[in-house]
Amino acid sequence: MTTDTVPASNFLRTIIDNDLGSGLYQNRRWAPPPSPAEVRQAGEIDPARIRTRFPPEPNGYLHIGHAKSICLNFGLARDYQGICHLRFDDTNPEKEEDEYVQAIADIVRWLGFDWTQNGTEHRYFASDYFKTLYRFAESLVQAGYAYVDEQSADEMRATRGTLTEPGINSPWRDRPAAESLALLREMRAGRHPDGSMALRARIDMGSPNINLRDPVLYRIRHASHHRTGDAWCIYPMYAWAHPVEDALEGITHSICTLEFEDQRPFYDWILRKLAELGELAEPLPHQHEFARLNLSYVVTSKRKLRQLVEEGHVSGWDDPRMPTLVGLRRRGYTPGAIRLFCERLGVSKSDSRIDYSLLEQALRDDLDPVATRAVAVLDPIRLVLTNFPADRTEMCSAPSNPHDPQSTRREFPLTRELWIERDDFREEPPRKYFRLYPGNLVRLKYGYVVRCTGCVKNAQGEIIEVHAEYLPDTRSGTPGADSVKVKGAITWVSTAHAVPAEIRLYDRLFADPHPDGGDRNFLEALNPDSCRTVRAWLEPGVRAEPGASWQFERLGYFVADRELSSPDHPILNRAATLRDTWA
Ligand code: ATP
Ligand code: MG
């Protein structure tokens, strides 16, 4: 992790420091979840000083917003000799799939994080706690903390009240516990249709916090689950499943995004009640909220990302324009760049929108010190050195990485005919243009100084060839190299030796900085020109093995597409330009 620096302090670190300092989590016991409270109490002292978790719902691929949460949770665990659990929050039967479980685990590992400690994998599934959750629900009912409500979902909504008005008690709220228990068992046994009744916590319909107005704990849903199949037809609601999952796993710091701030009183209520009933071991976890990542020009909602994939606006979840981590990886982003970006974001409690250029800058900063240099010509035009013998080949060389004095040197041939960038020649130079124009002297990088003598045009008046004469004593690395002063240097490749390649130049997927702002359809903000493909020439010696990457001099960072590229048929993605071109 060469790019990671000493972690900056933040409010979460302050909280953890205080919690550890006060001994809040001292003598905490550990037993594999979902061990009952008494088993945990009899367990070993928890070898992890803190426990955090990253709890994705396996209903899609992770995006750059998730990376912020991953870096935060796994980063805190690492820095405090704790452990971060990877927990699949799969309480919602309809949208979840094994494909996503695998993809999520892979990409978290790719980012450089691990959930194994002393040989134990702390990878968990909320669905493994279904039985425990159900047992807890019965316990809550028996204690009078929950009841079965036979109102319809619409009735419940209508009696919930508003921000300014209290809710109205359900007519079923005060039914005997035994009656609720019998109905809960019938619900579980599949005796009732979807939506006919629900289990609700019995808290306070007059609470100013709407989340405390008897929230639903279980709903009936006759649906198959990706792991439990048809074993269940009632599924726990996120709001109560989540705190219980945290407690069963011995999480100390449950870090989530700000939307859940209003849920915290319920989080604490449900855990306290279950601890009182002897179902949960103390100390209980605490929830802390931070601001989610919002990136300009990007949507980070799995639902919208899925829509882009399913409607064919992109080639898949890993399309290099997607803000998914698989998309960024394919685009050429490194784990180090993403970690660096997340570190620079810091953590705060107020929402903001981060400029996309920050992400690109993190990539440049990560790659610049290490990227192998090479030359590519993206918009080629032929340069003929008219005084260079046609049968001559001279080898030139350059450092593979100028920042590393130990780095190897690359060698490439100079010949009479070269590919150069079309934009490196002008018949009529604009002001401050130091590249090729008739009469001007320019250095061919790592080669000779040349004097431009003109160009050749076709019948349509288009320039098809640029002509120049080389100055024999000016070769780079020879005593005469500095005998002629030039203001410009251009890159080139020998036409006889260059490797042909297809290069994809990406632009933002959305043309609007706030694609999902307001109530506009985000698809209308799609940029119609977000991918341009060019036929380019690469320095001989560049082998486009999938995933290989380079800094092409003067152009930017490029990666051989991990799905499509091969050395015989190179297909490259531009990950980022050398400088911010969006400003
Ligand atoms: P989406 O709405 O895209 O489905 P989500 O929050 O529902 O996102 P989850 O799989 O539930 O997706 O998220 C897993 C974790 O990642 C949660 O703890 C969530 O807070 C966090 N997370 C999701 N999006 C962001 C974001 N933009 N910035 C920071 N953390 C995020
Ligand atoms: Mg979610």
XYZ file of C-alpha atoms and ligand atoms in Angstrom:
615
model
C 0.000 0.000 0.000
C 2.538 2.553 -1.131
C 0.055 5.368 -1.493
C -1.545 5.045 1.928
C -0.386 7.579 4.435
C -0.891 7.941 8.177
C -4.663 8.089 8.700
C -6.035 11.526 9.411
C -8.090 11.819 12.548
C -11.845 12.151 12.252
C -14.886 12.127 14.493
C -15.202 8.351 14.302
C -11.627 7.853 15.449
C -12.307 10.215 18.328
C -15.351 8.146 19.322
C -13.389 4.898 19.142
C -10.501 6.388 21.116
C -12.939 7.457 23.814
C -14.759 4.132 23.858
C -11.521 2.200 24.168
C -10.183 4.671 26.735
C -13.252 4.346 28.947
C -13.089 0.560 28.862
C -16.552 0.286 27.340
C -15.550 -2.736 25.292
C -13.113 -4.307 27.696
C -13.718 -7.943 28.651
C -16.115 -8.337 25.779
C -16.665 -11.977 24.913
C -16.716 -13.615 21.563
C -18.537 -16.629 20.175
C -19.385 -17.291 16.548
C -22.690 -15.706 15.544
C -25.519 -16.295 16.073
C -24.556 -17.822 19.410
C -27.141 -17.314 22.174
C -26.299 -14.707 24.788
C -25.256 -17.226 27.430
C -22.853 -18.938 25.010
C -21.282 -15.612 24.144
C -20.973 -14.669 27.807
C -19.055 -17.881 28.372
C -16.844 -17.334 25.327
C -13.214 -16.202 25.113
C -12.276 -12.544 25.552
C -12.770 -11.053 22.109
C -9.386 -11.018 20.360
C -10.555 -8.060 18.259
C -10.332 -4.676 19.994
C -13.198 -3.353 17.903
C -15.575 -4.919 15.414
C -17.018 -3.072 12.459
C -18.918 -4.452 9.499
C -19.543 -3.729 5.873
C -23.116 -4.888 5.212
C -24.021 -4.836 1.510
C -27.310 -6.124 0.262
C -26.386 -8.642 -2.483
C -28.699 -7.078 -5.034
C -26.143 -5.566 -7.409
C -22.502 -4.689 -7.902
C -20.702 -2.332 -5.550
C -19.986 1.224 -6.637
C -17.552 3.954 -5.660
C -19.886 5.053 -2.843
C -19.559 1.625 -1.274
C -15.788 1.973 -1.510
C -15.994 4.850 0.933
C -17.816 2.636 3.416
C -15.444 -0.294 2.798
C -12.311 1.800 3.281
C -13.789 3.337 6.396
C -14.960 0.139 8.077
C -12.036 -2.080 7.107
C -9.600 0.792 7.639
C -10.780 1.485 11.195
C -10.678 -2.211 12.056
C -7.113 -2.476 10.722
C -5.902 0.631 12.527
C -7.398 -0.403 15.884
C -6.374 -4.088 15.779
C -9.974 -5.020 15.227
C -11.801 -6.912 12.560
C -14.337 -5.894 9.963
C -17.027 -8.386 9.082
C -18.265 -8.769 5.555
C -21.968 -9.284 6.071
C -24.442 -9.934 3.315
C -27.610 -8.239 4.386
C -29.899 -10.603 2.544
C -33.195 -10.175 4.347
C -35.060 -9.170 1.213
C -35.927 -12.311 -0.754
C -36.887 -10.918 -4.115
C -33.860 -9.059 -5.428
C -30.920 -10.993 -4.081
C -28.692 -13.400 -5.922
C -25.609 -15.538 -5.403
C -23.910 -13.936 -8.392
C -23.763 -10.683 -6.451
C -22.465 -12.382 -3.299
C -19.450 -13.689 -5.205
C -18.841 -10.428 -7.033
C -18.987 -8.388 -3.820
C -16.531 -10.642 -1.987
C -14.149 -10.535 -4.974
C -14.132 -6.790 -5.285
C -13.686 -6.139 -1.556
C -10.638 -8.404 -1.686
C -9.434 -6.615 -4.820
C -9.641 -3.327 -2.927
C -7.106 -4.821 -0.544
C -9.244 -5.791 2.419
C -9.713 -9.061 4.208
C -12.184 -10.451 6.729
C -10.052 -13.312 8.009
C -8.507 -13.226 11.468
C -6.479 -16.081 12.976
C -7.839 -18.369 10.301
C -11.483 -17.450 10.926
C -13.419 -15.979 8.045
C -15.749 -13.286 9.310
C -18.084 -13.495 6.374
C -21.691 -13.708 7.410
C -25.189 -13.811 5.995
C -28.120 -12.120 7.679
C -30.238 -15.027 6.428
C -28.265 -17.327 8.739
C -29.913 -15.458 11.609
C -33.514 -15.930 10.460
C -34.220 -18.531 13.152
C -32.670 -16.388 15.849
C -34.575 -13.340 14.710
C -37.774 -15.298 14.808
C -37.042 -16.558 18.306
C -36.404 -12.973 19.392
C -39.696 -11.911 17.846
C -41.595 -14.442 19.933
C -39.751 -13.260 22.985
C -40.713 -9.645 22.243
C -44.359 -10.636 21.785
C -44.430 -12.549 25.060
C -42.983 -9.559 26.871
C -45.589 -7.231 25.377
C -43.056 -5.396 23.189
C -44.615 -6.500 19.912
C -48.032 -7.401 18.565
C -49.649 -8.737 15.437
C -51.527 -6.029 13.605
C -54.259 -7.045 11.172
C -54.552 -3.652 9.558
C -53.611 -3.457 5.896
C -50.435 -1.673 4.849
C -52.592 1.239 3.672
C -54.345 1.484 7.016
C -51.031 1.424 8.838
C -49.726 4.189 6.648
C -52.865 6.251 7.146
C -52.693 5.953 10.956
C -48.988 6.635 11.204
C -49.450 10.378 11.615
C -47.148 13.021 10.191
C -44.160 15.035 11.308
C -46.520 17.377 13.146
C -49.330 15.009 14.121
C -49.106 11.898 16.266
C -50.203 8.520 14.956
C -53.296 6.588 16.004
C -53.130 3.348 17.922
C -54.079 0.239 15.996
C -57.225 -1.523 17.252
C -55.029 -4.658 17.620
C -52.374 -2.944 19.677
C -53.633 -4.079 23.052
C -54.666 -7.603 22.148
C -53.395 -10.246 24.579
C -49.816 -11.398 24.025
C -51.014 -14.993 23.675
C -53.226 -13.999 20.753
C -50.369 -12.192 18.998
C -48.105 -15.173 19.594
C -50.603 -17.580 18.081
C -51.027 -15.338 15.048
C -47.270 -14.882 14.640
C -46.923 -18.650 14.564
C -49.652 -18.866 11.944
C -47.910 -16.188 9.911
C -44.717 -18.186 10.053
C -46.571 -21.398 9.157
C -47.840 -19.811 5.962
C -51.475 -19.626 7.028
C -51.983 -16.031 5.924
C -51.566 -14.239 2.607
C -49.073 -11.457 1.915
C -50.078 -8.155 3.474
C -52.892 -9.548 5.609
C -51.076 -8.883 8.890
C -47.704 -7.872 10.251
C -45.744 -8.001 13.452
C -45.155 -4.534 14.914
C -43.047 -3.283 17.783
C -45.124 -1.756 20.541
C -43.421 1.522 21.305
C -45.238 4.846 21.044
C -47.636 6.039 18.327
C -47.262 9.550 19.718
C -43.479 9.697 19.426
C -42.120 12.752 17.597
C -39.805 10.261 15.830
C -41.963 8.470 13.284
C -39.581 5.498 13.354
C -40.718 4.794 16.905
C -44.416 4.657 15.996
C -44.743 0.896 16.235
C -42.504 -0.004 13.284
C -43.130 -3.248 11.421
C -40.774 -6.083 12.392
C -42.064 -8.892 10.185
C -44.074 -8.871 7.016
C -45.547 -11.826 5.194
C -43.916 -12.473 1.850
C -44.467 -15.786 0.107
C -41.253 -15.643 -1.875
C -38.182 -17.831 -2.364
C -34.907 -16.647 -0.934
C -31.540 -17.205 -2.631
C -30.220 -19.113 0.378
C -33.156 -20.254 2.504
C -35.397 -21.234 -0.397
C -38.990 -21.640 0.744
C -38.223 -22.210 4.416
C -39.685 -18.834 5.283
C -42.703 -16.847 4.228
C -42.157 -14.039 6.711
C -39.112 -11.812 6.361
C -37.687 -9.380 8.925
C -37.633 -5.670 8.123
C -34.235 -4.073 7.746
C -34.734 -1.639 10.622
C -34.820 -4.345 13.248
C -32.852 -7.065 11.484
C -29.857 -4.788 11.162
C -29.299 -3.911 14.831
C -29.856 -7.552 15.796
C -27.330 -8.712 13.175
C -24.835 -6.235 14.611
C -25.427 -7.460 18.156
C -25.227 -11.154 17.238
C -21.867 -10.513 15.588
C -20.501 -8.570 18.533
C -20.083 -5.419 16.455
C -18.868 -2.505 18.564
C -19.166 0.355 16.079
C -21.938 0.117 13.524
C -21.144 2.788 10.980
C -23.794 3.803 8.502
C -24.825 6.723 6.337
C -26.726 9.764 7.582
C -30.158 8.624 6.361
C -30.165 6.218 9.296
C -29.704 8.867 11.952
C -33.454 8.921 12.675
C -33.365 5.148 13.052
C -30.837 5.277 15.881
C -33.447 5.596 18.685
C -35.138 2.449 17.406
C -31.758 0.735 16.972
C -31.067 1.398 20.650
C -34.619 0.547 21.760
C -34.744 -2.875 20.166
C -31.289 -3.890 21.381
C -31.994 -2.698 24.907
C -35.259 -4.660 25.061
C -33.617 -7.829 23.793
C -30.765 -7.415 26.263
C -33.310 -6.953 29.053
C -34.993 -10.169 27.964
C -31.658 -11.944 28.175
C -31.521 -12.590 24.448
C -28.484 -10.423 23.700
C -25.135 -10.195 25.402
C -23.775 -6.810 26.454
C -22.072 -4.497 25.679
C -24.397 -3.634 22.832
C -23.262 -2.110 19.548
C -23.666 1.579 18.841
C -24.626 3.160 15.580
C -22.676 6.134 14.203
C -23.544 8.004 11.044
C -21.359 9.656 8.403
C -22.079 11.490 5.162
C -22.412 9.288 2.104
C -20.350 9.929 -1.016
C -22.066 11.908 -3.740
C -19.965 12.338 -6.877
C -20.650 14.861 -9.602
C -21.586 13.409 -13.018
C -22.241 10.029 -11.416
C -25.251 8.094 -10.184
C -24.631 5.748 -7.269
C -27.891 3.999 -6.772
C -27.866 0.290 -7.489
C -31.373 0.539 -8.867
C -30.336 3.130 -11.437
C -27.117 1.320 -12.263
C -29.130 -1.830 -12.878
C -31.424 0.094 -15.167
C -28.421 1.284 -17.204
C -27.304 -2.330 -17.588
C -30.700 -3.877 -18.247
C -31.735 -1.286 -20.798
C -28.420 -1.572 -22.636
C -27.177 1.965 -22.099
C -23.865 0.404 -21.112
C -22.303 -2.967 -21.964
C -22.663 -4.384 -18.444
C -21.990 -3.758 -14.759
C -18.294 -3.630 -15.647
C -18.591 -1.211 -18.543
C -15.527 1.048 -18.130
C -17.805 4.093 -17.864
C -19.723 2.685 -14.906
C -19.002 3.957 -11.371
C -19.109 0.366 -10.167
C -15.859 -0.962 -8.761
C -15.738 -3.614 -11.490
C -16.238 -0.829 -14.040
C -13.517 1.333 -12.521
C -11.171 -1.652 -12.394
C -11.772 -2.355 -16.052
C -11.266 1.309 -16.822
C -7.792 1.110 -15.306
C -8.372 2.253 -11.739
C -6.113 0.631 -9.176
C -7.093 -0.380 -5.636
C -4.475 2.075 -4.378
C -6.071 4.948 -6.300
C -9.503 4.195 -4.882
C -8.151 3.905 -1.349
C -6.261 7.165 -1.791
C -9.426 8.857 -3.035
C -11.420 7.606 -0.054
C -8.705 8.704 2.325
C -8.713 12.182 0.832
C -12.497 12.354 1.179
C -12.210 11.957 4.923
C -15.378 11.408 6.927
C -17.802 14.049 8.007
C -21.325 14.436 9.214
C -22.499 16.845 6.548
C -23.554 15.930 3.042
C -21.645 17.323 0.109
C -20.974 16.580 -3.527
C -17.456 15.656 -4.509
C -16.062 16.687 -7.851
C -15.287 13.783 -10.166
C -11.868 15.262 -10.895
C -10.771 14.254 -7.377
C -11.175 10.613 -8.294
C -9.113 11.057 -11.461
C -6.425 12.955 -9.595
C -6.111 10.089 -7.114
C -5.509 7.743 -10.045
C -2.799 9.981 -11.479
C -1.135 10.344 -8.110
C -1.199 6.613 -7.570
C 0.104 5.714 -11.025
C 2.581 8.475 -11.798
C 5.381 7.136 -9.596
C 5.033 3.566 -10.833
C 3.497 3.475 -14.312
C 5.613 2.080 -17.129
C 6.096 4.718 -19.799
C 5.545 4.108 -23.479
C 4.582 6.020 -26.576
C 1.321 5.804 -28.437
C -0.033 7.839 -31.308
C -3.795 8.151 -31.155
C -4.505 10.307 -34.211
C -1.700 9.319 -36.553
C -0.232 11.137 -39.504
C 2.934 10.088 -41.335
C 6.157 12.037 -40.823
C 8.849 11.398 -43.455
C 12.466 12.266 -42.608
C 13.485 12.952 -46.170
C 17.236 12.851 -45.518
C 17.133 9.638 -43.457
C 18.119 6.565 -45.487
C 15.177 4.256 -46.142
C 17.135 1.155 -45.165
C 18.419 2.496 -41.871
C 17.105 1.554 -38.406
C 18.588 3.266 -35.350
C 17.725 2.095 -31.871
C 16.723 4.798 -29.388
C 16.078 4.280 -25.710
C 14.225 5.856 -22.823
C 13.708 5.048 -19.142
C 10.743 2.780 -18.407
C 10.046 5.063 -15.475
C 11.811 8.420 -15.167
C 11.039 8.613 -11.419
C 12.994 5.450 -10.788
C 16.711 5.732 -11.556
C 17.002 1.949 -11.262
C 14.329 1.336 -13.838
C 15.145 -0.548 -16.988
C 15.326 1.224 -20.320
C 13.030 0.551 -23.214
C 14.381 0.435 -26.746
C 12.594 1.285 -29.943
C 13.668 1.862 -33.540
C 13.872 5.149 -35.411
C 13.324 4.893 -39.160
C 12.672 7.187 -42.110
C 8.894 7.036 -41.725
C 7.191 7.670 -38.407
C 3.704 8.086 -37.012
C 3.178 11.326 -35.137
C 0.035 12.976 -33.752
C -1.874 14.913 -36.398
C -2.075 17.813 -33.997
C 1.734 18.024 -33.805
C 1.839 19.649 -37.246
C 0.254 22.913 -38.366
C 0.712 24.618 -41.683
C -0.018 27.918 -39.996
C 0.990 27.779 -36.349
C -1.113 29.600 -33.781
C 0.713 31.752 -31.222
C 2.958 29.824 -28.826
C 2.796 26.679 -30.947
C 6.215 25.041 -30.649
C 5.657 21.833 -32.562
C 6.057 21.127 -36.295
C 5.371 23.854 -38.833
C 7.354 24.733 -41.932
C 10.812 25.971 -40.946
C 10.546 25.113 -37.250
C 12.947 22.928 -35.276
C 11.508 20.261 -32.962
C 12.989 17.339 -31.074
C 11.733 13.846 -31.730
C 11.792 12.672 -28.121
C 14.751 10.334 -27.462
C 15.839 10.868 -31.115
C 16.999 13.750 -33.260
C 16.131 17.382 -33.741
C 14.281 17.765 -37.053
C 13.485 20.778 -39.202
C 10.021 20.744 -40.718
C 10.088 21.257 -44.473
C 6.390 21.101 -45.337
C 3.642 18.625 -46.066
C 1.928 16.672 -48.842
C -1.814 16.918 -49.526
C -4.235 14.712 -51.394
C -6.672 15.825 -54.112
C -9.161 16.960 -51.440
C -6.541 19.231 -49.914
C -6.153 17.091 -46.780
C -2.697 16.731 -45.313
C -1.523 13.143 -45.705
C 2.183 13.429 -44.915
C 4.466 15.797 -43.059
C 8.056 16.225 -44.191
C 11.152 17.071 -42.183
C 14.947 16.724 -42.277
C 16.843 15.387 -39.305
C 19.976 17.133 -37.945
C 22.529 14.289 -37.703
C 24.577 15.541 -34.721
C 21.649 16.171 -32.373
C 20.766 12.709 -31.155
C 19.576 12.580 -27.542
C 22.219 11.306 -25.189
C 25.135 12.355 -27.438
C 27.411 15.382 -26.870
C 25.748 17.237 -29.746
C 22.261 16.868 -28.305
C 22.210 20.388 -26.882
C 23.950 22.040 -29.827
C 20.587 23.162 -31.171
C 17.976 24.700 -28.889
C 14.351 23.755 -29.515
C 11.168 24.702 -27.726
C 9.113 21.635 -28.536
C 9.461 17.854 -28.328
C 7.063 15.388 -29.893
C 6.454 11.670 -29.563
C 6.622 9.243 -32.472
C 6.706 5.578 -33.430
C 8.287 3.914 -36.442
C 5.607 3.028 -39.005
C 7.410 -0.185 -39.875
C 7.497 -1.376 -36.260
C 4.508 0.173 -34.468
C 1.842 -2.097 -32.988
C -1.718 -1.369 -34.123
C -4.299 -1.027 -31.372
C -7.890 -0.091 -30.776
C -8.159 2.528 -28.066
C -11.340 3.587 -26.325
C -11.412 7.160 -25.187
C -14.031 7.626 -22.527
C -15.846 10.702 -21.469
C -18.331 11.145 -18.642
C -21.304 8.812 -18.841
C -23.565 11.714 -17.889
C -23.366 15.198 -19.324
C -24.987 16.784 -16.297
C -23.186 17.247 -12.966
C -26.365 16.185 -11.130
C -27.805 13.400 -13.294
C -30.380 12.371 -10.719
C -31.098 15.793 -9.263
C -34.684 17.036 -9.111
C -37.360 14.736 -10.467
C -35.971 14.548 -13.968
C -35.394 11.133 -15.535
C -31.661 10.512 -15.079
C -31.475 8.773 -18.470
C -32.038 12.103 -20.163
C -28.715 13.248 -18.760
C -26.776 10.463 -20.527
C -23.873 11.775 -22.599
C -24.346 10.482 -26.168
C -20.576 10.709 -26.842
C -19.220 8.962 -23.791
C -17.071 6.518 -25.776
C -14.979 7.238 -28.863
C -12.866 4.505 -30.436
C -9.669 5.283 -32.335
C -7.171 3.185 -34.312
C -3.830 3.958 -32.745
C -0.181 2.922 -33.033
C 1.797 1.770 -30.037
C 5.499 1.653 -29.328
C 6.887 -1.724 -30.392
C 7.444 -3.804 -27.276
C 4.122 -2.872 -25.734
C 2.387 -6.184 -25.008
C -1.287 -5.655 -24.368
C -1.866 -8.549 -21.965
C -5.263 -8.073 -20.267
C -4.904 -5.669 -17.359
C -1.426 -4.370 -18.337
C -1.160 -0.612 -18.005
C 1.054 2.271 -19.080
C 1.457 5.958 -19.022
C 1.567 6.922 -22.675
C 3.784 9.965 -22.771
C 1.933 13.253 -23.148
C -1.429 11.421 -23.280
C -2.425 9.781 -20.043
C -2.952 6.429 -18.357
C -4.139 3.463 -20.377
C -4.954 -0.128 -19.575
C -5.353 -3.189 -21.784
C -8.993 -4.185 -21.433
C -9.172 -7.155 -19.065
C -11.990 -8.765 -21.029
C -11.178 -7.994 -24.627
C -7.477 -7.312 -25.103
C -4.763 -9.695 -26.260
C -1.206 -9.014 -27.440
C -2.264 -9.948 -30.982
C -5.315 -7.754 -30.888
C -4.759 -4.955 -28.375
C -7.832 -3.160 -27.077
C -7.002 -0.421 -24.614
C -9.026 1.873 -22.378
C -7.957 5.348 -21.489
C -8.230 5.503 -17.703
C -7.406 9.199 -17.351
C -5.710 11.982 -19.216
C -2.468 13.380 -17.804
C -4.092 16.591 -16.681
C -7.603 17.535 -15.713
C -9.239 18.380 -19.023
C -12.710 18.962 -17.585
C -11.930 22.132 -15.743
P -27.985 1.549 -3.099
O -29.038 2.550 -2.765
O -27.063 1.951 -4.187
O -28.523 0.169 -3.261
P -27.416 0.906 -0.486
O -26.987 1.788 0.614
O -28.804 0.437 -0.439
O -27.049 1.559 -1.843
P -26.153 -1.402 0.473
O -25.729 -2.628 -0.230
O -27.239 -1.509 1.470
O -26.518 -0.366 -0.623
O -24.900 -0.658 1.105
C -23.908 -1.291 1.864
C -23.197 -0.259 2.674
O -22.596 0.712 1.835
C -24.140 0.477 3.600
O -23.578 0.490 4.883
C -24.242 1.850 3.033
O -24.386 2.800 4.033
C -22.921 2.007 2.293
N -23.072 2.922 1.170
C -23.895 2.786 0.115
N -23.801 3.853 -0.706
C -22.878 4.681 -0.150
C -22.345 5.961 -0.518
N -22.730 6.598 -1.615
N -21.407 6.509 0.297
C -21.012 5.869 1.400
N -21.477 4.685 1.802
C -22.410 4.082 1.044
Mg -29.586 -0.701 1.069
